[in-house]
């Protein structure tokens, strides 16, 4: 699976678990950290945690283990690092506050409309 396919798979997993406002940014030309960010929101900490756990489980089934995870304690912002793809799952208020899309506004957004349900 390519990095792009992995990111799209993650976006689909998040969508299936009722994640909101899912975005995928191509950051490969802007950082050496990873190639893609997948960013999404959920209405509360329990749902943020549930989405993160589901992503980890589904990707593990596909042979991808998370390299690093952060934020499970409070689940306001959970980060899952898959090397080439970094997943950011936020409570809506935290997402507005940190505004990663604004910070990375020069990164092109990947069209994932075929793997997520319309808003």
mmCIF file of N, CA and C in Angstrom:
data_model
loop_
_atom_site.group_PDB
_atom_site.id
_atom_site.type_symbol
_atom_site.label_atom_id
_atom_site.label_comp_id
_atom_site.label_asym_id
_atom_site.label_seq_id
_atom_site.Cartn_x
_atom_site.Cartn_y
_atom_site.Cartn_z
ATOM 1 N N UNK A 1 0.858 -1.174 0.000
ATOM 2 C CA UNK A 1 0.000 0.000 0.000
ATOM 3 C C UNK A 1 0.904 1.236 0.000
ATOM 4 N N UNK A 2 0.615 2.196 -0.863
ATOM 5 C CA UNK A 2 1.402 3.430 -0.900
ATOM 6 C C UNK A 2 1.032 4.325 0.286
ATOM 7 N N UNK A 3 1.824 5.348 0.494
ATOM 8 C CA UNK A 3 1.542 6.306 1.564
ATOM 9 C C UNK A 3 0.186 6.974 1.342
ATOM 10 N N UNK A 4 -0.091 7.323 0.088
ATOM 11 C CA UNK A 4 -1.369 7.948 -0.242
ATOM 12 C C UNK A 4 -2.523 6.994 0.068
ATOM 13 N N UNK A 5 -2.396 5.742 -0.324
ATOM 14 C CA UNK A 5 -3.446 4.752 -0.046
ATOM 15 C C UNK A 5 -3.633 4.542 1.449
ATOM 16 N N UNK A 6 -2.539 4.550 2.189
ATOM 17 C CA UNK A 6 -2.627 4.403 3.639
ATOM 18 C C UNK A 6 -3.408 5.569 4.246
ATOM 19 N N UNK A 7 -3.098 6.778 3.841
ATOM 20 C CA UNK A 7 -3.820 7.946 4.336
ATOM 21 C C UNK A 7 -5.297 7.890 3.995
ATOM 22 N N UNK A 8 -5.603 7.478 2.780
ATOM 23 C CA UNK A 8 -6.994 7.370 2.360
ATOM 24 C C UNK A 8 -7.718 6.273 3.144
ATOM 25 N N UNK A 9 -7.029 5.180 3.432
ATOM 26 C CA UNK A 9 -7.611 4.104 4.250
ATOM 27 C C UNK A 9 -7.923 4.615 5.645
ATOM 28 N N UNK A 10 -7.003 5.369 6.219
ATOM 29 C CA UNK A 10 -7.214 5.949 7.546
ATOM 30 C C UNK A 10 -8.420 6.888 7.524
ATOM 31 N N UNK A 11 -8.505 7.737 6.514
ATOM 32 C CA UNK A 11 -9.644 8.658 6.407
ATOM 33 C C UNK A 11 -10.959 7.881 6.350
ATOM 34 N N UNK A 12 -10.984 6.794 5.611
ATOM 35 C CA UNK A 12 -12.177 5.964 5.531
ATOM 36 C C UNK A 12 -12.539 5.333 6.862
ATOM 37 N N UNK A 13 -11.530 4.889 7.615
ATOM 38 C CA UNK A 13 -11.769 4.327 8.959
ATOM 39 C C UNK A 13 -12.368 5.379 9.886
ATOM 40 N N UNK A 14 -11.824 6.569 9.838
ATOM 41 C CA UNK A 14 -12.321 7.655 10.683
ATOM 42 C C UNK A 14 -13.766 7.973 10.318
ATOM 43 N N UNK A 15 -14.045 8.022 9.038
ATOM 44 C CA UNK A 15 -15.397 8.318 8.582
ATOM 45 C C UNK A 15 -16.383 7.236 9.031
ATOM 46 N N UNK A 16 -15.982 5.990 8.949
ATOM 47 C CA UNK A 16 -16.861 4.880 9.337
ATOM 48 C C UNK A 16 -17.215 4.927 10.815
ATOM 49 N N UNK A 17 -16.358 5.544 11.613
ATOM 50 C CA UNK A 17 -16.589 5.643 13.056
ATOM 51 C C UNK A 17 -17.206 6.994 13.424
ATOM 52 N N UNK A 18 -17.703 7.722 12.441
ATOM 53 C CA UNK A 18 -18.414 8.993 12.634
ATOM 54 C C UNK A 18 -17.506 10.169 12.984
ATOM 55 N N UNK A 19 -16.249 10.121 12.498
ATOM 56 C CA UNK A 19 -15.394 11.296 12.608
ATOM 57 C C UNK A 19 -15.952 12.408 11.740
ATOM 58 N N UNK A 20 -15.630 13.634 12.075
ATOM 59 C CA UNK A 20 -16.185 14.791 11.382
ATOM 60 C C UNK A 20 -15.088 15.632 10.741
ATOM 61 N N UNK A 21 -15.460 16.356 9.693
ATOM 62 C CA UNK A 21 -14.583 17.321 9.031
ATOM 63 C C UNK A 21 -13.195 16.727 8.757
ATOM 64 N N UNK A 22 -13.183 15.603 8.066
ATOM 65 C CA UNK A 22 -11.938 14.871 7.799
ATOM 66 C C UNK A 22 -11.206 15.531 6.637
ATOM 67 N N UNK A 23 -9.944 15.825 6.867
ATOM 68 C CA UNK A 23 -9.081 16.432 5.851
ATOM 69 C C UNK A 23 -7.795 15.628 5.755
ATOM 70 N N UNK A 24 -7.249 15.584 4.563
ATOM 71 C CA UNK A 24 -5.943 14.959 4.354
ATOM 72 C C UNK A 24 -5.065 15.972 3.634
ATOM 73 N N UNK A 25 -3.930 16.294 4.235
ATOM 74 C CA UNK A 25 -3.008 17.281 3.679
ATOM 75 C C UNK A 25 -1.737 16.604 3.202
ATOM 76 N N UNK A 26 -1.266 16.998 2.036
ATOM 77 C CA UNK A 26 -0.008 16.508 1.483
ATOM 78 C C UNK A 26 1.105 17.433 1.966
ATOM 79 N N UNK A 27 1.893 16.966 2.921
ATOM 80 C CA UNK A 27 2.939 17.798 3.516
ATOM 81 C C UNK A 27 4.344 17.324 3.147
ATOM 82 N N UNK A 28 4.447 16.411 2.187
ATOM 83 C CA UNK A 28 5.758 15.814 1.898
ATOM 84 C C UNK A 28 6.802 16.823 1.431
ATOM 85 N N UNK A 29 6.383 17.903 0.789
ATOM 86 C CA UNK A 29 7.328 18.944 0.354
ATOM 87 C C UNK A 29 7.589 19.998 1.422
ATOM 88 N N UNK A 30 6.905 19.892 2.574
ATOM 89 C CA UNK A 30 6.973 20.943 3.583
ATOM 90 C C UNK A 30 7.601 20.506 4.903
ATOM 91 N N UNK A 31 7.770 19.194 5.082
ATOM 92 C CA UNK A 31 8.369 18.688 6.316
ATOM 93 C C UNK A 31 9.001 17.329 6.060
ATOM 94 N N UNK A 32 9.956 16.981 6.884
ATOM 95 C CA UNK A 32 10.554 15.647 6.796
ATOM 96 C C UNK A 32 9.892 14.677 7.775
ATOM 97 N N UNK A 33 8.909 15.174 8.532
ATOM 98 C CA UNK A 33 8.238 14.338 9.530
ATOM 99 C C UNK A 33 7.422 13.219 8.910
ATOM 100 N N UNK A 34 6.712 13.539 7.823
ATOM 101 C CA UNK A 34 5.825 12.564 7.204
ATOM 102 C C UNK A 34 5.433 13.087 5.823
ATOM 103 N N UNK A 35 4.629 12.294 5.117
ATOM 104 C CA UNK A 35 4.135 12.710 3.807
ATOM 105 C C UNK A 35 2.725 13.292 3.860
ATOM 106 N N UNK A 36 1.911 12.768 4.790
ATOM 107 C CA UNK A 36 0.513 13.202 4.876
ATOM 108 C C UNK A 36 0.074 13.376 6.317
ATOM 109 N N UNK A 37 -0.791 14.359 6.518
ATOM 110 C CA UNK A 37 -1.549 14.504 7.755
ATOM 111 C C UNK A 37 -2.984 14.117 7.446
ATOM 112 N N UNK A 38 -3.596 13.356 8.324
ATOM 113 C CA UNK A 38 -5.040 13.148 8.291
ATOM 114 C C UNK A 38 -5.562 13.809 9.561
ATOM 115 N N UNK A 39 -6.477 14.755 9.397
ATOM 116 C CA UNK A 39 -6.991 15.559 10.504
ATOM 117 C C UNK A 39 -8.500 15.361 10.571
ATOM 118 N N UNK A 40 -9.019 15.133 11.790
ATOM 119 C CA UNK A 40 -10.460 14.955 11.953
ATOM 120 C C UNK A 40 -10.880 15.384 13.348
ATOM 121 N N UNK A 41 -12.184 15.565 13.510
ATOM 122 C CA UNK A 41 -12.768 15.978 14.787
ATOM 123 C C UNK A 41 -13.802 14.967 15.241
ATOM 124 N N UNK A 42 -14.115 15.043 16.531
ATOM 125 C CA UNK A 42 -15.220 14.283 17.112
ATOM 126 C C UNK A 42 -15.832 15.147 18.206
ATOM 127 N N UNK A 43 -17.079 14.861 18.542
ATOM 128 C CA UNK A 43 -17.832 15.700 19.463
ATOM 129 C C UNK A 43 -17.400 15.642 20.910
ATOM 130 N N UNK A 44 -16.738 14.554 21.311
ATOM 131 C CA UNK A 44 -16.311 14.439 22.707
ATOM 132 C C UNK A 44 -15.082 13.533 22.809
ATOM 133 N N UNK A 45 -14.471 13.544 23.981
ATOM 134 C CA UNK A 45 -13.230 12.792 24.191
ATOM 135 C C UNK A 45 -13.412 11.293 24.023
ATOM 136 N N UNK A 46 -14.567 10.773 24.452
ATOM 137 C CA UNK A 46 -14.806 9.338 24.327
ATOM 138 C C UNK A 46 -14.820 8.920 22.861
ATOM 139 N N UNK A 47 -15.424 9.736 22.022
ATOM 140 C CA UNK A 47 -15.463 9.417 20.595
ATOM 141 C C UNK A 47 -14.092 9.583 19.957
ATOM 142 N N UNK A 48 -13.331 10.581 20.362
ATOM 143 C CA UNK A 48 -11.958 10.736 19.864
ATOM 144 C C UNK A 48 -11.172 9.465 20.166
ATOM 145 N N UNK A 49 -11.256 8.997 21.395
ATOM 146 C CA UNK A 49 -10.538 7.793 21.809
ATOM 147 C C UNK A 49 -11.034 6.563 21.034
ATOM 148 N N UNK A 50 -12.344 6.436 20.870
ATOM 149 C CA UNK A 50 -12.914 5.295 20.153
ATOM 150 C C UNK A 50 -12.458 5.269 18.690
ATOM 151 N N UNK A 51 -12.435 6.433 18.061
ATOM 152 C CA UNK A 51 -11.972 6.512 16.675
ATOM 153 C C UNK A 51 -10.508 6.104 16.591
ATOM 154 N N UNK A 52 -9.684 6.630 17.491
ATOM 155 C CA UNK A 52 -8.255 6.295 17.489
ATOM 156 C C UNK A 52 -8.045 4.799 17.678
ATOM 157 N N UNK A 53 -8.763 4.203 18.604
ATOM 158 C CA UNK A 53 -8.638 2.766 18.845
ATOM 159 C C UNK A 53 -9.066 1.963 17.623
ATOM 160 N N UNK A 54 -10.125 2.400 16.953
ATOM 161 C CA UNK A 54 -10.604 1.702 15.763
ATOM 162 C C UNK A 54 -9.590 1.802 14.627
ATOM 163 N N UNK A 55 -9.009 2.985 14.436
ATOM 164 C CA UNK A 55 -7.978 3.151 13.404
ATOM 165 C C UNK A 55 -6.820 2.210 13.692
ATOM 166 N N UNK A 56 -6.358 2.187 14.933
ATOM 167 C CA UNK A 56 -5.246 1.303 15.292
ATOM 168 C C UNK A 56 -5.573 -0.161 15.029
ATOM 169 N N UNK A 57 -6.770 -0.574 15.400
ATOM 170 C CA UNK A 57 -7.171 -1.973 15.214
ATOM 171 C C UNK A 57 -7.247 -2.346 13.737
ATOM 172 N N UNK A 58 -7.900 -1.487 12.951
ATOM 173 C CA UNK A 58 -8.062 -1.791 11.524
ATOM 174 C C UNK A 58 -6.715 -1.800 10.795
ATOM 175 N N UNK A 59 -5.849 -0.856 11.140
ATOM 176 C CA UNK A 59 -4.546 -0.825 10.475
ATOM 177 C C UNK A 59 -3.657 -1.977 10.924
ATOM 178 N N UNK A 60 -3.764 -2.366 12.179
ATOM 179 C CA UNK A 60 -3.020 -3.528 12.661
ATOM 180 C C UNK A 60 -3.438 -4.773 11.886
ATOM 181 N N UNK A 61 -4.742 -4.905 11.632
ATOM 182 C CA UNK A 61 -5.241 -6.028 10.833
ATOM 183 C C UNK A 61 -4.652 -6.030 9.426
ATOM 184 N N UNK A 62 -4.301 -4.837 8.930
ATOM 185 C CA UNK A 62 -3.700 -4.704 7.600
ATOM 186 C C UNK A 62 -2.172 -4.795 7.639
ATOM 187 N N UNK A 63 -1.611 -4.990 8.840
ATOM 188 C CA UNK A 63 -0.163 -5.131 8.978
ATOM 189 C C UNK A 63 0.579 -3.855 9.303
ATOM 190 N N UNK A 64 -0.128 -2.797 9.700
ATOM 191 C CA UNK A 64 0.497 -1.522 10.043
ATOM 192 C C UNK A 64 0.334 -1.262 11.534
ATOM 193 N N UNK A 65 1.445 -1.188 12.224
ATOM 194 C CA UNK A 65 1.402 -0.887 13.653
ATOM 195 C C UNK A 65 1.791 0.570 13.876
ATOM 196 N N UNK A 66 1.088 1.204 14.804
ATOM 197 C CA UNK A 66 1.372 2.598 15.117
ATOM 198 C C UNK A 66 2.773 2.684 15.733
ATOM 199 N N UNK A 67 3.555 3.647 15.281
ATOM 200 C CA UNK A 67 4.913 3.828 15.805
ATOM 201 C C UNK A 67 4.893 4.568 17.133
ATOM 202 N N UNK A 68 3.958 5.499 17.221
ATOM 203 C CA UNK A 68 3.870 6.328 18.420
ATOM 204 C C UNK A 68 2.463 6.872 18.541
ATOM 205 N N UNK A 69 1.988 6.960 19.760
ATOM 206 C CA UNK A 69 0.666 7.541 20.011
ATOM 207 C C UNK A 69 0.800 8.510 21.173
ATOM 208 N N UNK A 70 0.056 9.575 21.083
ATOM 209 C CA UNK A 70 0.055 10.600 22.126
ATOM 210 C C UNK A 70 -1.375 11.035 22.386
ATOM 211 N N UNK A 71 -1.650 11.442 23.619
ATOM 212 C CA UNK A 71 -2.897 12.102 23.934
ATOM 213 C C UNK A 71 -4.052 11.234 24.381
ATOM 214 N N UNK A 72 -3.836 9.941 24.544
ATOM 215 C CA UNK A 72 -4.933 9.059 24.954
ATOM 216 C C UNK A 72 -5.466 9.403 26.344
ATOM 217 N N UNK A 73 -4.628 9.943 27.217
ATOM 218 C CA UNK A 73 -5.071 10.230 28.591
ATOM 219 C C UNK A 73 -6.259 11.177 28.625
ATOM 220 N N UNK A 74 -6.147 12.301 27.935
ATOM 221 C CA UNK A 74 -7.241 13.273 27.947
ATOM 222 C C UNK A 74 -8.131 13.146 26.718
ATOM 223 N N UNK A 75 -7.571 12.612 25.632
ATOM 224 C CA UNK A 75 -8.280 12.439 24.354
ATOM 225 C C UNK A 75 -8.879 13.740 23.830
ATOM 226 N N UNK A 76 -8.233 14.867 24.137
ATOM 227 C CA UNK A 76 -8.608 16.133 23.520
ATOM 228 C C UNK A 76 -7.980 16.239 22.129
ATOM 229 N N UNK A 77 -6.760 15.705 22.023
ATOM 230 C CA UNK A 77 -6.024 15.659 20.764
ATOM 231 C C UNK A 77 -5.200 14.385 20.800
ATOM 232 N N UNK A 78 -5.570 13.417 19.985
ATOM 233 C CA UNK A 78 -4.832 12.161 19.905
ATOM 234 C C UNK A 78 -4.038 12.171 18.607
ATOM 235 N N UNK A 79 -2.761 11.837 18.718
ATOM 236 C CA UNK A 79 -1.882 11.761 17.569
ATOM 237 C C UNK A 79 -1.469 10.309 17.384
ATOM 238 N N UNK A 80 -1.604 9.805 16.174
ATOM 239 C CA UNK A 80 -1.150 8.464 15.817
ATOM 240 C C UNK A 80 -0.120 8.606 14.704
ATOM 241 N N UNK A 81 1.080 8.098 14.940
ATOM 242 C CA UNK A 81 2.179 8.232 13.983
ATOM 243 C C UNK A 81 2.392 6.898 13.274
ATOM 244 N N UNK A 82 2.126 6.902 11.977
ATOM 245 C CA UNK A 82 2.362 5.726 11.149
ATOM 246 C C UNK A 82 3.557 5.933 10.219
ATOM 247 N N UNK A 83 4.460 6.805 10.610
ATOM 248 C CA UNK A 83 5.648 7.070 9.803
ATOM 249 C C UNK A 83 5.359 8.042 8.692
ATOM 250 N N UNK A 84 4.844 7.547 7.589
ATOM 251 C CA UNK A 84 4.563 8.407 6.433
ATOM 252 C C UNK A 84 3.237 9.147 6.567
ATOM 253 N N UNK A 85 2.381 8.705 7.482
ATOM 254 C CA UNK A 85 1.092 9.359 7.722
ATOM 255 C C UNK A 85 0.946 9.614 9.216
ATOM 256 N N UNK A 86 0.639 10.851 9.577
ATOM 257 C CA UNK A 86 0.380 11.208 10.969
ATOM 258 C C UNK A 86 -1.085 11.614 11.076
ATOM 259 N N UNK A 87 -1.770 10.996 12.033
ATOM 260 C CA UNK A 87 -3.199 11.216 12.228
ATOM 261 C C UNK A 87 -3.395 12.136 13.426
ATOM 262 N N UNK A 88 -4.206 13.174 13.258
ATOM 263 C CA UNK A 88 -4.548 14.110 14.326
ATOM 264 C C UNK A 88 -6.058 14.030 14.542
ATOM 265 N N UNK A 89 -6.468 13.546 15.703
ATOM 266 C CA UNK A 89 -7.889 13.452 16.048
ATOM 267 C C UNK A 89 -8.155 14.410 17.200
ATOM 268 N N UNK A 90 -9.093 15.319 16.999
ATOM 269 C CA UNK A 90 -9.357 16.383 17.965
ATOM 270 C C UNK A 90 -10.798 16.360 18.464
ATOM 271 N N UNK A 91 -10.987 16.842 19.685
ATOM 272 C CA UNK A 91 -12.307 17.353 20.059
ATOM 273 C C UNK A 91 -12.460 18.646 19.269
ATOM 274 N N UNK A 92 -13.670 18.963 18.865
ATOM 275 C CA UNK A 92 -13.890 20.114 17.975
ATOM 276 C C UNK A 92 -13.282 21.401 18.523
ATOM 277 N N UNK A 93 -13.434 21.654 19.823
ATOM 278 C CA UNK A 93 -12.915 22.897 20.416
ATOM 279 C C UNK A 93 -11.392 22.949 20.323
ATOM 280 N N UNK A 94 -10.744 21.834 20.533
ATOM 281 C CA UNK A 94 -9.282 21.783 20.451
ATOM 282 C C UNK A 94 -8.820 22.008 19.014
ATOM 283 N N UNK A 95 -9.545 21.434 18.082
ATOM 284 C CA UNK A 95 -9.176 21.612 16.671
ATOM 285 C C UNK A 95 -9.260 23.082 16.279
ATOM 286 N N UNK A 96 -10.321 23.737 16.702
ATOM 287 C CA UNK A 96 -10.445 25.171 16.412
ATOM 288 C C UNK A 96 -9.294 25.956 17.034
ATOM 289 N N UNK A 97 -8.926 25.605 18.260
ATOM 290 C CA UNK A 97 -7.878 26.320 18.964
ATOM 291 C C UNK A 97 -6.520 26.145 18.273
ATOM 292 N N UNK A 98 -6.152 24.922 17.949
ATOM 293 C CA UNK A 98 -4.832 24.657 17.356
ATOM 294 C C UNK A 98 -4.778 24.923 15.856
ATOM 295 N N UNK A 99 -5.891 24.805 15.183
ATOM 296 C CA UNK A 99 -6.034 25.190 13.774
ATOM 297 C C UNK A 99 -4.870 24.726 12.884
ATOM 298 N N UNK A 100 -4.650 23.411 12.861
ATOM 299 C CA UNK A 100 -3.561 22.871 12.037
ATOM 300 C C UNK A 100 -3.722 23.217 10.558
ATOM 301 N N UNK A 101 -4.955 23.252 10.091
ATOM 302 C CA UNK A 101 -5.163 23.598 8.688
ATOM 303 C C UNK A 101 -4.658 25.004 8.370
ATOM 304 N N UNK A 102 -4.786 25.912 9.315
ATOM 305 C CA UNK A 102 -4.271 27.269 9.110
ATOM 306 C C UNK A 102 -2.740 27.258 9.143
ATOM 307 N N UNK A 103 -2.168 26.506 10.078
ATOM 308 C CA UNK A 103 -0.712 26.444 10.187
ATOM 309 C C UNK A 103 -0.067 25.814 8.951
ATOM 310 N N UNK A 104 -0.779 24.864 8.338
ATOM 311 C CA UNK A 104 -0.269 24.150 7.171
ATOM 312 C C UNK A 104 -1.057 24.541 5.918
ATOM 313 N N UNK A 105 -1.522 25.790 5.860
ATOM 314 C CA UNK A 105 -2.394 26.217 4.766
ATOM 315 C C UNK A 105 -1.743 26.141 3.395
ATOM 316 N N UNK A 106 -0.425 26.136 3.336
ATOM 317 C CA UNK A 106 0.239 26.028 2.040
ATOM 318 C C UNK A 106 0.343 24.582 1.551
ATOM 319 N N UNK A 107 -0.068 23.622 2.379
ATOM 320 C CA UNK A 107 -0.046 22.212 1.983
ATOM 321 C C UNK A 107 -1.308 21.894 1.183
ATOM 322 N N UNK A 108 -1.160 21.258 0.042
ATOM 323 C CA UNK A 108 -2.344 20.923 -0.750
ATOM 324 C C UNK A 108 -3.230 19.899 -0.037
ATOM 325 N N UNK A 109 -4.530 20.078 -0.178
ATOM 326 C CA UNK A 109 -5.474 19.129 0.389
ATOM 327 C C UNK A 109 -5.693 18.000 -0.617
ATOM 328 N N UNK A 110 -5.663 16.780 -0.119
ATOM 329 C CA UNK A 110 -5.886 15.600 -0.960
ATOM 330 C C UNK A 110 -7.393 15.369 -1.062
ATOM 331 N N UNK A 111 -7.860 15.089 -2.258
ATOM 332 C CA UNK A 111 -9.281 14.797 -2.456
ATOM 333 C C UNK A 111 -9.583 13.399 -1.924
ATOM 334 N N UNK A 112 -10.369 13.342 -0.856
ATOM 335 C CA UNK A 112 -10.767 12.061 -0.270
ATOM 336 C C UNK A 112 -12.284 11.901 -0.328
ATOM 337 N N UNK A 113 -12.923 12.664 -1.194
ATOM 338 C CA UNK A 113 -14.387 12.669 -1.260
ATOM 339 C C UNK A 113 -14.953 11.305 -1.636
ATOM 340 N N UNK A 114 -14.156 10.452 -2.259
ATOM 341 C CA UNK A 114 -14.648 9.130 -2.624
ATOM 342 C C UNK A 114 -14.535 8.103 -1.493
ATOM 343 N N UNK A 115 -13.868 8.459 -0.391
ATOM 344 C CA UNK A 115 -13.737 7.512 0.729
ATOM 345 C C UNK A 115 -14.456 7.983 1.997
ATOM 346 N N UNK A 116 -15.044 9.187 1.949
ATOM 347 C CA UNK A 116 -15.800 9.672 3.100
ATOM 348 C C UNK A 116 -17.200 10.087 2.639
ATOM 349 N N UNK A 117 -18.125 10.050 3.571
ATOM 350 C CA UNK A 117 -19.495 10.477 3.252
ATOM 351 C C UNK A 117 -19.535 11.986 3.192
ATOM 352 N N UNK A 118 -20.407 12.550 2.371
ATOM 353 C CA UNK A 118 -20.508 14.017 2.303
ATOM 354 C C UNK A 118 -20.960 14.609 3.627
ATOM 355 N N UNK A 119 -20.478 15.820 3.908
ATOM 356 C CA UNK A 119 -20.870 16.512 5.148
ATOM 357 C C UNK A 119 -22.319 16.885 5.143
#
